[in-house]
Amino acid sequence: SVITQREDPRDVFISRDGTILKDLPQKAKIGTSSLRRQAQLLHFRKDLELLPLRGNLDTRLKKLKTMNLDGIVLALAGVKRLGLEERITEIIPTEISLPAIGQGALGIETRQGDQEVEGQIQFLNHKDSWIAISAERAFLKKLEGGCQVPIAAYARIYGTSLQIDGLVGTIDGKRLIRHHLEGPMERPESLGIKLAETLLEKGAKEILDEVYQRSGPAIKI
C-alpha cells in the first residue's frame, strides 16, 4: 500500500457563535459521531452534552443550526480539503483531542502481489507519512480495536526519531489511559506495538475487556 502526504490530523471545533470550547456555557450541546472525540471532550469538560452527528461534512454543518447545537467537532483535514477553513472556530490541541488512527492520511491499496501497479504508484508514497501511519496501525492492530471503544494515536517524525502518543478511554471520559513513546523511525510497527502493550499494562486491558466481553474477543497480552 501507499500513503500520500498526510494532511494535518488534528480535530477542529466549529461553534455556532464563535465561542471556543473552554468558554462554552455549562451543559453546552456538542455534535459528534465519534466515541474517541466524545470520551476526550467529556474528560476535558464533564458538563458537556454530546449528541450523535452523522452525514457528510455539509450535512453536519447544517445540523449545527437545525439541531440547535452549540458546536460540532470535525477532522481538520476534511474541512481543509473542502476549502471551509473560514468556518473553523478553534483547532483542538492534541493534548485535548488525540486524533484517530490514520486521520488526515489517504491510502492507496493495490491487489496483493500486483508488483507492476505497486511500482507505478510508489512515487505517490510519502515516506514520513507512511512511517507514522505504520506505527499507528500496528498500535491499533495490537489492541484489536474496533469502533465501539475510544482509541486514538498520533505518530510523527522529529529528526531521526519517531514519536507516538496513544490513548484508550472509557466512553464517559472518566478514565483515559495515555502514554508517549519515542524510538527509531526504522521500526515503526515495533514502536506501535510497544505503545499498545504499555497502555494495556497501565489499565487499558480492563477497559477493552469490558467492551469486548459484550461485543467480541477479549484482549490477550
XYZ file of C-alpha atoms in Angstrom:
221
model
C 0.000 0.000 0.000
C 0.943 3.647 -0.494
C 0.327 6.557 1.883
C 0.243 10.027 0.347
C 1.463 13.078 2.266
C -0.637 13.423 5.385
C -2.835 16.449 5.949
C -2.970 17.995 9.431
C -4.500 15.191 11.568
C -5.986 17.344 14.332
C -9.658 17.868 15.166
C -11.393 21.231 14.905
C -14.250 22.850 16.771
C -16.852 24.843 14.854
C -19.176 26.743 17.153
C -22.478 28.432 16.393
C -21.382 31.851 17.648
C -17.565 31.777 17.649
C -17.125 30.663 21.274
C -14.148 28.348 21.895
C -14.519 25.052 23.756
C -13.338 26.140 27.177
C -15.622 29.206 27.180
C -18.848 27.400 26.247
C -21.736 27.694 28.716
C -22.458 24.857 31.129
C -24.138 21.833 29.516
C -23.424 23.112 26.020
C -24.609 20.758 23.251
C -21.832 19.390 21.028
C -22.375 17.227 17.964
C -20.004 14.362 17.156
C -20.404 10.802 15.911
C -17.015 9.733 17.294
C -16.664 7.887 20.607
C -12.996 8.893 20.569
C -13.907 12.570 20.476
C -16.743 12.109 22.945
C -14.521 10.487 25.573
C -11.833 13.142 25.310
C -14.258 16.071 25.282
C -16.040 14.746 28.373
C -12.678 14.277 30.060
C -11.878 17.909 29.252
C -15.333 19.160 30.328
C -17.635 16.638 32.002
C -20.616 19.032 31.833
C -20.868 18.953 28.034
C -23.838 17.231 26.394
C -22.660 15.132 23.450
C -25.174 14.380 20.698
C -24.723 11.965 17.751
C -23.954 13.719 14.475
C -23.853 11.820 11.193
C -23.771 12.588 7.485
C -21.242 14.211 5.176
C -19.492 17.429 6.132
C -22.088 19.736 4.556
C -24.889 17.871 6.341
C -23.093 18.157 9.679
C -22.555 21.874 9.231
C -26.274 22.343 8.521
C -27.167 20.331 11.623
C -25.269 22.873 13.707
C -28.345 25.076 13.238
C -31.137 22.561 12.672
C -30.243 20.590 15.842
C -29.695 23.799 17.824
C -26.135 22.781 18.739
C -23.542 24.983 20.397
C -20.848 23.436 18.236
C -19.591 20.426 16.303
C -16.236 18.625 16.148
C -14.771 17.548 12.809
C -11.461 16.473 11.296
C -9.370 19.427 10.158
C -8.251 17.500 7.069
C -11.781 17.202 5.686
C -12.599 20.842 6.395
C -9.411 21.985 4.643
C -9.923 19.726 1.628
C -13.357 21.246 1.067
C -11.994 24.782 1.445
C -14.070 25.591 4.524
C -11.277 26.758 6.855
C -13.097 30.051 7.468
C -15.755 28.116 9.402
C -13.217 26.864 11.981
C -13.548 28.381 15.441
C -10.633 26.526 17.011
C -8.080 23.853 16.127
C -8.212 21.497 19.118
C -4.774 20.711 20.592
C -3.788 17.037 20.575
C -3.433 17.298 24.360
C -7.222 17.667 24.488
C -8.256 15.535 21.494
C -5.761 12.982 20.212
C -6.568 12.088 16.573
C -7.951 8.841 15.216
C -5.522 6.314 13.761
C -4.577 7.488 10.272
C -6.630 10.692 10.453
C -5.694 13.057 7.627
C -3.938 10.349 5.594
C -5.046 8.877 2.271
C -4.020 5.316 1.499
C -3.889 3.644 -1.914
C -4.372 -0.121 -1.956
C -3.468 -2.495 -4.781
C -4.168 -6.132 -5.439
C -1.911 -8.383 -3.416
C 1.095 -9.430 -5.495
C 0.477 -6.870 -8.252
C 4.054 -5.626 -8.398
C 3.552 -3.742 -11.674
C 0.845 -1.445 -10.300
C 2.645 -1.189 -6.972
C 5.735 0.045 -8.791
C 3.761 2.580 -10.810
C 2.276 4.276 -7.740
C 5.350 4.256 -5.497
C 6.125 7.869 -6.426
C 2.961 8.856 -4.530
C 4.232 7.349 -1.280
C 5.299 9.948 1.309
C 7.945 8.249 3.428
C 7.414 10.138 6.696
C 3.634 9.740 6.472
C 3.986 6.035 5.689
C 6.239 5.528 8.729
C 3.871 7.393 11.053
C 0.754 5.595 9.820
C 2.509 2.210 10.037
C 3.175 2.846 13.739
C -0.427 3.920 14.387
C -1.912 0.939 12.542
C 0.332 -1.501 14.406
C -0.835 0.085 17.655
C -4.491 -0.376 16.684
C -3.975 -3.940 15.448
C -2.322 -4.963 18.716
C -5.302 -3.583 20.632
C -7.711 -5.371 18.263
C -9.511 -2.049 18.331
C -12.984 -1.523 16.963
C -15.290 1.461 16.636
C -17.097 0.678 19.892
C -14.281 1.898 22.146
C -12.381 5.221 22.220
C -8.871 4.585 20.840
C -6.540 7.271 19.490
C -2.933 7.555 18.332
C -0.724 10.175 16.744
C 2.764 9.440 15.392
C 5.161 11.957 13.855
C 8.851 12.238 12.997
C 11.263 14.676 14.595
C 14.739 14.464 13.045
C 15.606 10.767 13.086
C 13.209 9.932 15.917
C 9.654 8.614 15.680
C 7.327 9.841 18.434
C 3.899 8.406 19.123
C 1.137 9.124 21.618
C -1.635 6.628 22.233
C -4.860 6.604 24.204
C -7.601 4.227 25.312
C -10.547 5.577 27.260
C -13.992 4.937 28.617
C -16.919 6.372 26.662
C -17.915 8.626 29.569
C -14.444 10.180 29.621
C -13.917 9.399 33.288
C -10.845 7.315 32.572
C -8.239 7.953 29.860
C -5.104 5.798 29.682
C -2.467 7.705 27.722
C 1.242 7.221 27.025
C 4.052 8.685 24.903
C 6.947 6.763 23.337
C 9.939 7.604 21.156
C 12.086 5.270 19.090
C 13.944 4.747 15.806
C 11.940 5.566 12.689
C 13.250 2.395 11.035
C 10.950 0.201 13.191
C 7.564 1.932 13.292
C 5.491 -1.227 13.787
C 7.580 -2.291 16.787
C 7.092 1.105 18.411
C 3.330 0.981 17.840
C 3.096 -2.498 19.341
C 5.220 -1.470 22.334
C 2.936 1.505 22.949
C -0.149 -0.728 22.852
C 1.437 -3.180 25.293
C 2.336 -0.318 27.640
C -1.242 1.004 27.626
C -2.633 -2.481 28.238
C -0.370 -2.832 31.264
C -1.395 0.629 32.541
C -5.094 -0.277 32.629
C -6.362 -0.239 29.046
C -6.788 -4.019 29.128
C -9.590 -3.747 31.687
C -11.377 -1.100 29.615
C -11.114 -3.116 26.399
C -12.011 -6.431 28.037
C -15.213 -4.929 29.382
C -16.220 -3.797 25.891
C -15.187 -6.977 24.095
C -16.930 -9.218 26.605
C -20.124 -7.649 25.323
C -19.248 -7.473 21.643
C -16.248 -9.639 20.778
C -12.958 -11.249 21.825
C -11.059 -10.035 24.874
C -7.525 -8.696 24.619
C -4.688 -11.152 25.174
C -1.242 -9.866 26.125
